[in-house]
Short mmCIF file of C-alpha atoms and ligand atoms in Angstrom, two decimals:
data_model
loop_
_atom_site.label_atom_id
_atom_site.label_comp_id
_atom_site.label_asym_id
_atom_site.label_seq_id
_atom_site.Cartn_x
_atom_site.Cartn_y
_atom_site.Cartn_z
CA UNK A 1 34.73 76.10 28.69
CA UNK A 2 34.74 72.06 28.99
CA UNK A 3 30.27 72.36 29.07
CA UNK A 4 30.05 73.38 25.29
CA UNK A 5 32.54 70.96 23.95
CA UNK A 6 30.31 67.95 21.63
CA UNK A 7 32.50 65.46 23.64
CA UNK A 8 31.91 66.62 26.94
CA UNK A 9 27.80 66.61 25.96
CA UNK A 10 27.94 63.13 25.21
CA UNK A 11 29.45 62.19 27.87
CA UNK A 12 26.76 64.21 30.28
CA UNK A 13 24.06 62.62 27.72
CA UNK A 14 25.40 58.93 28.73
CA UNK A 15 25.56 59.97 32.73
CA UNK A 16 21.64 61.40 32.05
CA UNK A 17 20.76 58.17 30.51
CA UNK A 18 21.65 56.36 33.59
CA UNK A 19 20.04 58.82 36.02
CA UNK A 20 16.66 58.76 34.09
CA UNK A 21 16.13 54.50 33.76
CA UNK A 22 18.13 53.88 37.55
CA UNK A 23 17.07 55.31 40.86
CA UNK A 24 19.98 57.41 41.96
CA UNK A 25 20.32 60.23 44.24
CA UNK A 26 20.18 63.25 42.46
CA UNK A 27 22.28 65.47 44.55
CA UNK A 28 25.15 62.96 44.13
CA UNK A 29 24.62 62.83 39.65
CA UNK A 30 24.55 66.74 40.17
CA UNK A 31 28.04 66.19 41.52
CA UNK A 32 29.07 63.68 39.23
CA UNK A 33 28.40 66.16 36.19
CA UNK A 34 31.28 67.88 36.99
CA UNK A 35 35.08 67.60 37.32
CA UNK A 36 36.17 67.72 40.77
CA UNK A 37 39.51 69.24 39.88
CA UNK A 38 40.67 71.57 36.58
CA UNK A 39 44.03 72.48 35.58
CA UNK A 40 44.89 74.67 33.07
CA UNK A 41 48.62 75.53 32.28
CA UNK A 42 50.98 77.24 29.77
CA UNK A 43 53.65 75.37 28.87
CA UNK A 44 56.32 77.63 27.37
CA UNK A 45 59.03 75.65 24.96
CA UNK A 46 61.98 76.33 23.93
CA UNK A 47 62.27 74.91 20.20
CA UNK A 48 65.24 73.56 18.67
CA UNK A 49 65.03 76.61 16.34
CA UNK A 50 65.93 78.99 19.58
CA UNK A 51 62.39 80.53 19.54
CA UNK A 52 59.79 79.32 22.34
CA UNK A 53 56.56 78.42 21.34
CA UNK A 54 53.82 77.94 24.10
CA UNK A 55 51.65 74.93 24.21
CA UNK A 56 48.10 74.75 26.57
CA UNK A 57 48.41 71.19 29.36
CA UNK A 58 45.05 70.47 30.70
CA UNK A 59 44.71 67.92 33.85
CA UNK A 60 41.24 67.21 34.96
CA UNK A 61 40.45 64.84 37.78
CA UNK A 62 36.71 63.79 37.15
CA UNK A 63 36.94 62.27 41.11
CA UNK A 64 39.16 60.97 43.55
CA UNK A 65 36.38 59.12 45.63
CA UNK A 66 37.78 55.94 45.50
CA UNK A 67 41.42 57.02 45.30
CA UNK A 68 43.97 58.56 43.54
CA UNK A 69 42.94 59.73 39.98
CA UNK A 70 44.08 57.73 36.89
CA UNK A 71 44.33 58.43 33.41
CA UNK A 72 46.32 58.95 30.51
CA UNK A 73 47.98 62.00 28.77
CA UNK A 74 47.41 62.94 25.69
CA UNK A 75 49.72 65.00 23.21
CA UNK A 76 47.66 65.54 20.49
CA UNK A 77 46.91 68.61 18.30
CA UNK A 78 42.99 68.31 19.13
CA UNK A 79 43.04 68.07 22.36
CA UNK A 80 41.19 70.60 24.34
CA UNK A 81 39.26 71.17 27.84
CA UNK A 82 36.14 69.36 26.29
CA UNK A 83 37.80 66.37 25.49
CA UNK A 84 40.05 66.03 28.32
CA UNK A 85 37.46 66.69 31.23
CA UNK A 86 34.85 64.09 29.05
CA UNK A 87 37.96 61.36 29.10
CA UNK A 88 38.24 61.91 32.49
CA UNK A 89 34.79 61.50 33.59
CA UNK A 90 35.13 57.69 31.38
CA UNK A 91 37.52 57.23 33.09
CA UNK A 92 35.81 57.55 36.85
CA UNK A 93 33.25 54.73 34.97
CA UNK A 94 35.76 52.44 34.16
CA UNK A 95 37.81 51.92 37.31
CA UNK A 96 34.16 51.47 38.98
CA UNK A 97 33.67 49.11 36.79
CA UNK A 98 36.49 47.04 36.72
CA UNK A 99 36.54 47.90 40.59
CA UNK A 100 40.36 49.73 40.80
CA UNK A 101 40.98 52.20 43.93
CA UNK A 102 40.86 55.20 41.21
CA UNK A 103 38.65 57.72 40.21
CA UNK A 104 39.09 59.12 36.66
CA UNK A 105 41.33 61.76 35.13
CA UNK A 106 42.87 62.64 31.76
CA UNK A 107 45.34 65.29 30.44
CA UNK A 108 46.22 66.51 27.39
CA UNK A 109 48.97 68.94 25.42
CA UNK A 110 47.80 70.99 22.77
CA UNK A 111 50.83 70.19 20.45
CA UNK A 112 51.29 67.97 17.11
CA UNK A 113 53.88 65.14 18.40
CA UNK A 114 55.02 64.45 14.69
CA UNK A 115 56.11 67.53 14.70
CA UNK A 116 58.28 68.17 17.64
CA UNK A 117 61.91 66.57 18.10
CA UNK A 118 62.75 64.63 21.22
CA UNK A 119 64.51 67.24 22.49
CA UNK A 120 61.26 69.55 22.19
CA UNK A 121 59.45 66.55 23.46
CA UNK A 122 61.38 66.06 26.51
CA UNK A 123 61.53 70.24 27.44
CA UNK A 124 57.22 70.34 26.90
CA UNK A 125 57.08 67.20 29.14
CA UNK A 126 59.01 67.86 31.89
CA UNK A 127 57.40 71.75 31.86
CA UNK A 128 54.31 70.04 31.90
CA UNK A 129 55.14 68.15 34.98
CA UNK A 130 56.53 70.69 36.73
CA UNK A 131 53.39 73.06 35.99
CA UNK A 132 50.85 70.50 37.73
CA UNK A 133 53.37 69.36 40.36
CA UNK A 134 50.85 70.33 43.01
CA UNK A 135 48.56 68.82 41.62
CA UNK A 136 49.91 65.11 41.42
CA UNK A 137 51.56 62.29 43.62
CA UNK A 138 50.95 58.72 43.94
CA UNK A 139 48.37 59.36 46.20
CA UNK A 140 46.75 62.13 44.09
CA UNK A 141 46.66 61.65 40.70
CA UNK A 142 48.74 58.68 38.68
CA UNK A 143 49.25 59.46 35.03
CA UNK A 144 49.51 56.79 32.39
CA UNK A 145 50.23 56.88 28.31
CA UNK A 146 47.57 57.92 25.66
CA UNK A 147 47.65 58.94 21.96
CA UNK A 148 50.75 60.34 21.18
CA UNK A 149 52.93 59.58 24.14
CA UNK A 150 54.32 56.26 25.26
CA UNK A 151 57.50 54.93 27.51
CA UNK A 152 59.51 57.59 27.00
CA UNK A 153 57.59 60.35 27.62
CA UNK A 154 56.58 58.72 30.84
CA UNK A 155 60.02 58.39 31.97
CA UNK A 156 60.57 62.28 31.88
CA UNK A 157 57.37 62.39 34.26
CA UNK A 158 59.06 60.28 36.64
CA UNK A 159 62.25 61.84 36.34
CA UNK A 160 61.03 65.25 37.08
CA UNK A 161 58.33 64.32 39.66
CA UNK A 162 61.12 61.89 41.49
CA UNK A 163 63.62 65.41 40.70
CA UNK A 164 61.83 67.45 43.15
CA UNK A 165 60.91 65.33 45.84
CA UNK A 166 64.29 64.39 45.94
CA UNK A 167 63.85 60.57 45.95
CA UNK A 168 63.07 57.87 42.92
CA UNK A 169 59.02 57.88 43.28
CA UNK A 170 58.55 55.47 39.87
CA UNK A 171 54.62 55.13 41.50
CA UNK A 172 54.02 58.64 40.35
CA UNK A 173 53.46 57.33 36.33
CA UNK A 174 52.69 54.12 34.69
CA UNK A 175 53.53 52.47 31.20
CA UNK A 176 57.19 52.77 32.19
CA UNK A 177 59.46 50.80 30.38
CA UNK A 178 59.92 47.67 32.41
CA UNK A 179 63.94 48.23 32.80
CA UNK A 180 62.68 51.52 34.78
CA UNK A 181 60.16 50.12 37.02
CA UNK A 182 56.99 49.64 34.64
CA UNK A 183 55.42 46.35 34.62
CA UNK A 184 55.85 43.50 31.88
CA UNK A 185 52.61 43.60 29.75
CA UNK A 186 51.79 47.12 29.85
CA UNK A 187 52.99 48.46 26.66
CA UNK A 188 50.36 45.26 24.90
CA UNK A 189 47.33 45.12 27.94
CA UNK A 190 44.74 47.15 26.19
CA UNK A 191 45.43 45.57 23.11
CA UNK A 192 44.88 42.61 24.99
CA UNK A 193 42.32 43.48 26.76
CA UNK A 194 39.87 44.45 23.41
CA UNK A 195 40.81 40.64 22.31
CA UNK A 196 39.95 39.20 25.75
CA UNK A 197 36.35 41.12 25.01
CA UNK A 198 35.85 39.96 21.57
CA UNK A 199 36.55 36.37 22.84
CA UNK A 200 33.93 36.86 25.18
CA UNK A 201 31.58 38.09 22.88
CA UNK A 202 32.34 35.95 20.13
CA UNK A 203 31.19 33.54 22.02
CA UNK A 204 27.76 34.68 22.48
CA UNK A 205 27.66 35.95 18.91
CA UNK A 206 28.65 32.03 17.85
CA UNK A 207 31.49 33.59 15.93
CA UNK A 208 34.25 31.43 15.23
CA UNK A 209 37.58 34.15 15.11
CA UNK A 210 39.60 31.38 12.73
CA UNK A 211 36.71 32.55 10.15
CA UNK A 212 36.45 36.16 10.97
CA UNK A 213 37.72 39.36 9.26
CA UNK A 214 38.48 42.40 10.90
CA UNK A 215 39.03 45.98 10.39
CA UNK A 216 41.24 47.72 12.68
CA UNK A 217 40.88 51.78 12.49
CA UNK A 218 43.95 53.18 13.82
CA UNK A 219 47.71 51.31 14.12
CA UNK A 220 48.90 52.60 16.91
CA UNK A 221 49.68 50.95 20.70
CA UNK A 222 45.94 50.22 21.03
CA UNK A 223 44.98 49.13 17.34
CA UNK A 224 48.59 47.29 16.35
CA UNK A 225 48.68 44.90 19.25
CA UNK A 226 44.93 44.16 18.92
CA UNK A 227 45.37 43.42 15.14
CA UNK A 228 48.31 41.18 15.80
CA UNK A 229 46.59 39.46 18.59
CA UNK A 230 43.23 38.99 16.71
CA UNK A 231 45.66 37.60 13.59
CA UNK A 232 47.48 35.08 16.03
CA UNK A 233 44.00 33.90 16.80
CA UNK A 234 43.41 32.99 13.02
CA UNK A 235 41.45 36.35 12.01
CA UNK A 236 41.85 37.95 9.10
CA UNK A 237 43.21 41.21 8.89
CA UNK A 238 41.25 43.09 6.24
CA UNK A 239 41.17 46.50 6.66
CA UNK A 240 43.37 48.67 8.54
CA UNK A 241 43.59 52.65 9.15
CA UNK A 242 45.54 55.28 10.44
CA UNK A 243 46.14 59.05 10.10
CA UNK A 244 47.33 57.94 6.77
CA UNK A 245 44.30 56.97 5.31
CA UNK A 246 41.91 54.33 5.41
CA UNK A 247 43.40 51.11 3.69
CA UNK A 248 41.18 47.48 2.68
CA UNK A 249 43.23 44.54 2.06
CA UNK A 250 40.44 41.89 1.25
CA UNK A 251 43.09 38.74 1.12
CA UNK A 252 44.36 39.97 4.57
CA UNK A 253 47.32 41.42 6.01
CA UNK A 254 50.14 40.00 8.11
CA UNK A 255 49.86 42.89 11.38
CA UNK A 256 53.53 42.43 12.77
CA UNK A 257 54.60 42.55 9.04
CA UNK A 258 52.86 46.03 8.82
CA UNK A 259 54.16 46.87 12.50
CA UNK A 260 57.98 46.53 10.78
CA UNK A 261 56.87 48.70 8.11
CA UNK A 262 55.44 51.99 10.18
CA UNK A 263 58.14 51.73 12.16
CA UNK A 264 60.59 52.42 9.10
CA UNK A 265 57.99 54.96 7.27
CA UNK A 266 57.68 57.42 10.04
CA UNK A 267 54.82 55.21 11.93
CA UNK A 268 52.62 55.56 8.90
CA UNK A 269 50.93 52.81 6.89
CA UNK A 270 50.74 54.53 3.51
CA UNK A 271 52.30 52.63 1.05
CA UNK A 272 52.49 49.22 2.26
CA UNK A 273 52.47 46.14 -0.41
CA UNK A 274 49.00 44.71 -0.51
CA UNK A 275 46.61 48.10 0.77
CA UNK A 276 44.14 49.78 -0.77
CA UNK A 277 43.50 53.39 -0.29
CA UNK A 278 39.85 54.20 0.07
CA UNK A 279 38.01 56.73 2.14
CA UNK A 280 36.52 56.43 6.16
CA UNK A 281 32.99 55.28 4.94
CA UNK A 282 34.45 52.70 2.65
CA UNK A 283 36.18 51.38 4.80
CA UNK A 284 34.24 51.36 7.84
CA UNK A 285 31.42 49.47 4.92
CA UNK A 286 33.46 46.43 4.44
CA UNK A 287 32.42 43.33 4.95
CA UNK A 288 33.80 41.71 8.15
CA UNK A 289 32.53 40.09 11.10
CA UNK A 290 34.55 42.37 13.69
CA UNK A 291 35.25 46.15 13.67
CA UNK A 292 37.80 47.60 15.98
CA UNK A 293 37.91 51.41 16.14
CA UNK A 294 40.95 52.27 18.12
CA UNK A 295 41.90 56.11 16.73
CA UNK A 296 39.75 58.90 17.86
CA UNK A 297 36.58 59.48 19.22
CA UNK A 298 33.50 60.24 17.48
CA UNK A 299 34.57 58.46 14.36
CA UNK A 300 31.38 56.36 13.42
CA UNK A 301 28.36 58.71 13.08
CA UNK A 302 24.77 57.76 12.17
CA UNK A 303 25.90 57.90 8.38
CA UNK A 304 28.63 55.43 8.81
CA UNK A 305 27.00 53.30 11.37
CA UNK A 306 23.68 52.82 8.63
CA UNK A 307 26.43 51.32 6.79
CA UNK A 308 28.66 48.80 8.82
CA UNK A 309 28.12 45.06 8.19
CA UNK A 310 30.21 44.01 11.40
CA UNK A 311 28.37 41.39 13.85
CA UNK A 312 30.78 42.70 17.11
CA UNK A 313 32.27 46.69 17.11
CA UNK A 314 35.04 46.60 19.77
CA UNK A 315 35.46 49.99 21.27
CA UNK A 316 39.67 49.80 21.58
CA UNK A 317 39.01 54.04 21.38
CA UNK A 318 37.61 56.05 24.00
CA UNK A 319 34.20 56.95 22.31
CA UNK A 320 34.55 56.19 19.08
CA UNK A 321 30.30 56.21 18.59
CA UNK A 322 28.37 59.42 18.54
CA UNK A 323 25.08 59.41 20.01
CA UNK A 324 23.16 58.86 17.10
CA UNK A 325 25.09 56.56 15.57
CA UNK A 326 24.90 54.38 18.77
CA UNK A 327 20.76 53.92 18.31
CA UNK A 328 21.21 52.56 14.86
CA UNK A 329 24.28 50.43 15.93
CA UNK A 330 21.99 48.59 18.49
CA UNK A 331 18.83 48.53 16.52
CA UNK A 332 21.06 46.71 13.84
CA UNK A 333 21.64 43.99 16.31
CA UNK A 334 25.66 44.37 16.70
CA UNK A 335 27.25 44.01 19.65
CA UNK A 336 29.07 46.82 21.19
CA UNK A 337 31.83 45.93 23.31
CA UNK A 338 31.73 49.50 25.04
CA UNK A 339 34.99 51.53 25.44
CA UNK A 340 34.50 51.53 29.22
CA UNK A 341 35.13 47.68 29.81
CA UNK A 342 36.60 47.16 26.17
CA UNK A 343 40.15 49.08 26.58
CA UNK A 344 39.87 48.68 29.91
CA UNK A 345 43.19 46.28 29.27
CA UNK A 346 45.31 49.89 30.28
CA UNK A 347 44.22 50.67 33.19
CA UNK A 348 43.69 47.35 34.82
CA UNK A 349 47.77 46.60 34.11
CA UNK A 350 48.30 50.45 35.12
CA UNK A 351 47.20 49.46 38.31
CA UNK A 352 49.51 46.39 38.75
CA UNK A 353 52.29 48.72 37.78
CA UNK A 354 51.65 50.52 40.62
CA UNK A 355 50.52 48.49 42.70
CA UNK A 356 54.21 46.52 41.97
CA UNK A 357 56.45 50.16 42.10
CA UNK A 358 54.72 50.63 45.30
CA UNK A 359 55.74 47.24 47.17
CA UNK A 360 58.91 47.38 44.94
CA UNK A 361 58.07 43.78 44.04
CA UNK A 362 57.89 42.55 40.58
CA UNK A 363 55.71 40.15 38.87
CA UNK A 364 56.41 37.66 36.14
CA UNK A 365 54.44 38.39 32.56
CA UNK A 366 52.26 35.10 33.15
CA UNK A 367 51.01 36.75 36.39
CA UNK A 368 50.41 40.18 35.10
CA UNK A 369 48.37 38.61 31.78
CA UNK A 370 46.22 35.87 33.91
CA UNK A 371 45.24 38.61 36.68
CA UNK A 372 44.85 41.39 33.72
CA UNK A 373 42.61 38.38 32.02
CA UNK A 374 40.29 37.23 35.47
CA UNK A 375 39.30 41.33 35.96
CA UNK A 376 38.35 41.90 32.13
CA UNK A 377 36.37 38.86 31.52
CA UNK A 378 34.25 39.40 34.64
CA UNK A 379 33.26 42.29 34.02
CA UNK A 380 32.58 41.46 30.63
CA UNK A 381 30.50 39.01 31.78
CA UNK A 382 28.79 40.60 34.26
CA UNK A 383 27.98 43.34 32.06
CA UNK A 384 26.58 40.81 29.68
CA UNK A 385 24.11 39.56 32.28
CA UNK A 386 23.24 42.76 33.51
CA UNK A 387 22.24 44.01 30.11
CA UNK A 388 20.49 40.67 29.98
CA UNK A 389 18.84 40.78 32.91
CA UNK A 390 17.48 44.27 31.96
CA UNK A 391 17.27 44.59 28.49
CA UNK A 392 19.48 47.10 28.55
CA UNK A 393 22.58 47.67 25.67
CA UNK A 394 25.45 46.72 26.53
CA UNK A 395 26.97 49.99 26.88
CA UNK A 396 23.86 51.01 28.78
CA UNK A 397 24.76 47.92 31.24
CA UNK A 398 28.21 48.99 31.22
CA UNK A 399 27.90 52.49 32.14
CA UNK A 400 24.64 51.61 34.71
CA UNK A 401 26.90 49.48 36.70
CA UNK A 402 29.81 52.12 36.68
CA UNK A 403 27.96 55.19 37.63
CA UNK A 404 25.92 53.08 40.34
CA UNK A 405 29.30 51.82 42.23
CA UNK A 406 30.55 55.45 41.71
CA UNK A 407 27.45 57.00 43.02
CA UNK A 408 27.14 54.52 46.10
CA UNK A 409 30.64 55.15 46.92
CA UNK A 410 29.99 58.80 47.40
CA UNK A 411 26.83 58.40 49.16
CA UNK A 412 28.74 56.38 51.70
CA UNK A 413 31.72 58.72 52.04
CA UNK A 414 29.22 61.67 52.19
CA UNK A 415 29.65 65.33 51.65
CA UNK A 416 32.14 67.01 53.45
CA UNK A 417 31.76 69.46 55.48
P1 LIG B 501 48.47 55.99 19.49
O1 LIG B 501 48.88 57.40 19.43
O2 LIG B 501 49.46 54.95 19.83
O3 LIG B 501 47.75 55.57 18.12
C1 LIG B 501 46.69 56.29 17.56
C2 LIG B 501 46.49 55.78 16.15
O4 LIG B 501 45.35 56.44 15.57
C3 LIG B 501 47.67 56.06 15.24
O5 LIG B 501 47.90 54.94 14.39
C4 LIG B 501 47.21 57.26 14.43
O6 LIG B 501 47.85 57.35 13.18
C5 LIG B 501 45.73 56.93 14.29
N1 LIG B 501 44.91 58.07 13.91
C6 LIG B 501 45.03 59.35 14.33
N2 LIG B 501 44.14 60.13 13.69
C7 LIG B 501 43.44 59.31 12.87
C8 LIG B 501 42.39 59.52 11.94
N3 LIG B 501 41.86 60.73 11.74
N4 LIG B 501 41.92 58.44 11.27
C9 LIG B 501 42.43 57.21 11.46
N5 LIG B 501 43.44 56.95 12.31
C10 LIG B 501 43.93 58.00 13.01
O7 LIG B 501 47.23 55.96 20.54
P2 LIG B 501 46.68 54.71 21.35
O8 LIG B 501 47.34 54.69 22.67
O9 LIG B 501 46.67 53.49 20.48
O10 LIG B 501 45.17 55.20 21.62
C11 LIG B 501 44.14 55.02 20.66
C12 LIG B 501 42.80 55.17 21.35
O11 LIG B 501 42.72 54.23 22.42
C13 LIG B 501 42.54 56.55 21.99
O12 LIG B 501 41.17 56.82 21.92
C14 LIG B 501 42.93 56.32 23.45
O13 LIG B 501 42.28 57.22 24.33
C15 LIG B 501 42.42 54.90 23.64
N6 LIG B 501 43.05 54.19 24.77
C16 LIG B 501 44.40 53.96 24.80
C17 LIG B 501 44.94 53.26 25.87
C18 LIG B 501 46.40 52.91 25.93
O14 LIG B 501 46.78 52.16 26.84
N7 LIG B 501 47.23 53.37 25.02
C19 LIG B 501 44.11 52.82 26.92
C20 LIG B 501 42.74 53.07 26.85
C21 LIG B 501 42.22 53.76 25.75
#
């Protein structure tokens, strides 16, 4: 079950947190502690080998309050129900937040992507879809890319979904290519969107970025374009990680450079010119003004966090900070740029993709990246005065402001019947 999973506790812990300092109905956080909606499905798969194999899909919608659920699927050999229904509850936070019409969801396939060929890919995707058919639409539940899928992947969805209707429904997923309906910008926004954040709080840290280094845990969608990004800005790049290992490069490292190489070495960074293997705690040790964990969650633990020397930790992953870890983060003075606002990039341009496949009109990259920019730096900033205001922690502030708008929104719609 999703209640004993650590991931799904900390999330609960977080909602608690915000029940216990604001005054909120109780009846309404006793429904918000639980998904409205659980799916569960085998997905049977025939491999390339001409045996089947049968992978586990999980969709959870946390709520659709405020509309259709959003959130990304996952193919990842860790995922399970814990995970996926404690994603999806973020997720209900972070369109408040960043006030979208969505409430939250997630999904997930138990499978190893690295593993599978695109022909296995393709079959487990499109059985996948066709398993929680019911369960989605454009009105229902929208999903979106996560770790381990991308473009591809969510062109099967929309092929299948748009198969059985009988009609092209291209609303029905998002992070499509743009040649099939996706949106320009989508494939970079939460990259983006961490950098937007760390310009923000740079700002009010007095950090100048053409000074800073950075370490970047995980060099995927999420972690490659922030790197780049941050390096454009004048950073310096000196510590990167994926599920290769944990690399330091003190003189820096040129990110699109590195982006060429994974892309030839099986999307691994081993064994680039100019890194340095060492292990998680070294790395996450070095000495750098910005750390950007953008992997997994629960990667920095009270042991690790004792031991970072970064002034601003950018939450590009969805909870990357366990509980403990996030007490002696704050009482060490760094600002967290909490995962609710700080990859927020996704689903803010998820939302002009459908928003844009919806009207079937299409907007131009400078429109998508200004609008993507005015909703992520306002909350930003209003986060940062609330927390002011309050003396709360930033994530505190974020995650007040998100349950409150969630919570008000249900006390207005009421209960039905
Ligand atoms: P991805 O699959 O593109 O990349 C994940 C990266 O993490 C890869 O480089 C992988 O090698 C690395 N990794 C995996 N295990 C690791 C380990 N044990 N140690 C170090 N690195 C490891 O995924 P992504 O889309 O970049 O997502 C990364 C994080 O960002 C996830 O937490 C995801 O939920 C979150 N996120 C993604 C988006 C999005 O738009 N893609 C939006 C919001 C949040």
């Amino acid at each position: 079950m999703f209640e004993t999973s650590q991931f799904y506790q900390q999330a609960l812990a977080q909602l608690d947190s915000v029940a216990e300092h604001v005054d909120l109905d109780i009846n309404i956080i006793e429904r918000l502690r639980y998904p409205k909606r659980s799916v569960i499905v085998s997905i049977p798969v025939r491999m390339d080998s001409g045996e089947t194999k049968v992978f586990t899909g999980y969709r959870v919608q946390h709520s659709l309050t405020a509309g259709p659920g959003k959130g990304g699927l996952r193919f990842s050999p860790h995922v399970d129900f814990g995970e996926v229904a404690a994603l999806a509850m973020l997720m209900t936070w972070k369109c408040s937040l960043v006030s979208l019409p969505f409430g939250g969801a997630k999904g997930g396939m138990n499978c190893d992507p690295t593993k599978l060929s695109p022909r296995e890919k393709e079959r487990a995707t499109r059985r996948f879809t066709q398993e929680i058919l019911p369960f989605i639409g454009p009105q229902i539940d929208v999903m979106a890319p996560d770790m381990g899928t991308g473009e591809q992947e969510m062109a099967w969805i929309y092929d299948t979904y748009s198969m059985h209707k009988g009609h092209s429904c291209p609303q029905i997923v998002t992070g499509k290519s743009a040649a099939l309906y996706g949106t320009l910008g989508r494939r970079e926004a939460t990259g983006r969107g961490v950098v937007y954040c760390i310009e923000e709080a740079a700002r009010i840290k007095e950090i100048n970025l053409r000074e800073s280094r950075v370490i970047v845990q995980g060099f995927g969608n999420v972690g490659s374009v922030a790197a780049q990004e941050l390096h454009a800005r004048g950073c310096r790049i000196v510590g990167v990680a994926d599920a290769s290992g944990h690399f330091l490069c003190p003189q820096g490292i040129d990110p699109r450079k590195l982006c060429e190489y994974a892309e030839n070495n099986n999307r691994r960074i081993e064994g680039c010119a100019g890194l340095e293997s060492v292990t998680k705690e070294e790395f996450f040790a070095a000495d750098c003004e910005i750390a950007v964990p953008a992997a997994l969650e629960r990667q920095i633990d009270e042991k690790i966090a004792n031991n970072l020397k970064c002034r601003i930790l950018a939450e590009g992953a969805n909870g990357p900070v366990t509980i403990e870890a996030d007490k002696v983060i704050n009482d060490k003075g760094i600002m967290v740029i909490p995962d609710i606002v700080c990859n927020a990039g996704g689903v803010i341009v998820s939302y002009f993709e459908w928003v844009q496949d919806i009207q079937m009109f299409f907007w131009t990259m400078e429109e998508v990246d200004s609008r993507l920019q005015q909703l992520i730096r306002r909350a930003f900033v209003g986060i940062h005065h609330f927390a002011e205001r309050n003396n709360y922690s930033m994530r505190h502030s974020a995650l007040v402001l998100g349950v409150r708008e969630t919570a008000r929104e249900k006390a207005t719609r009421g209960l039905y019947p």
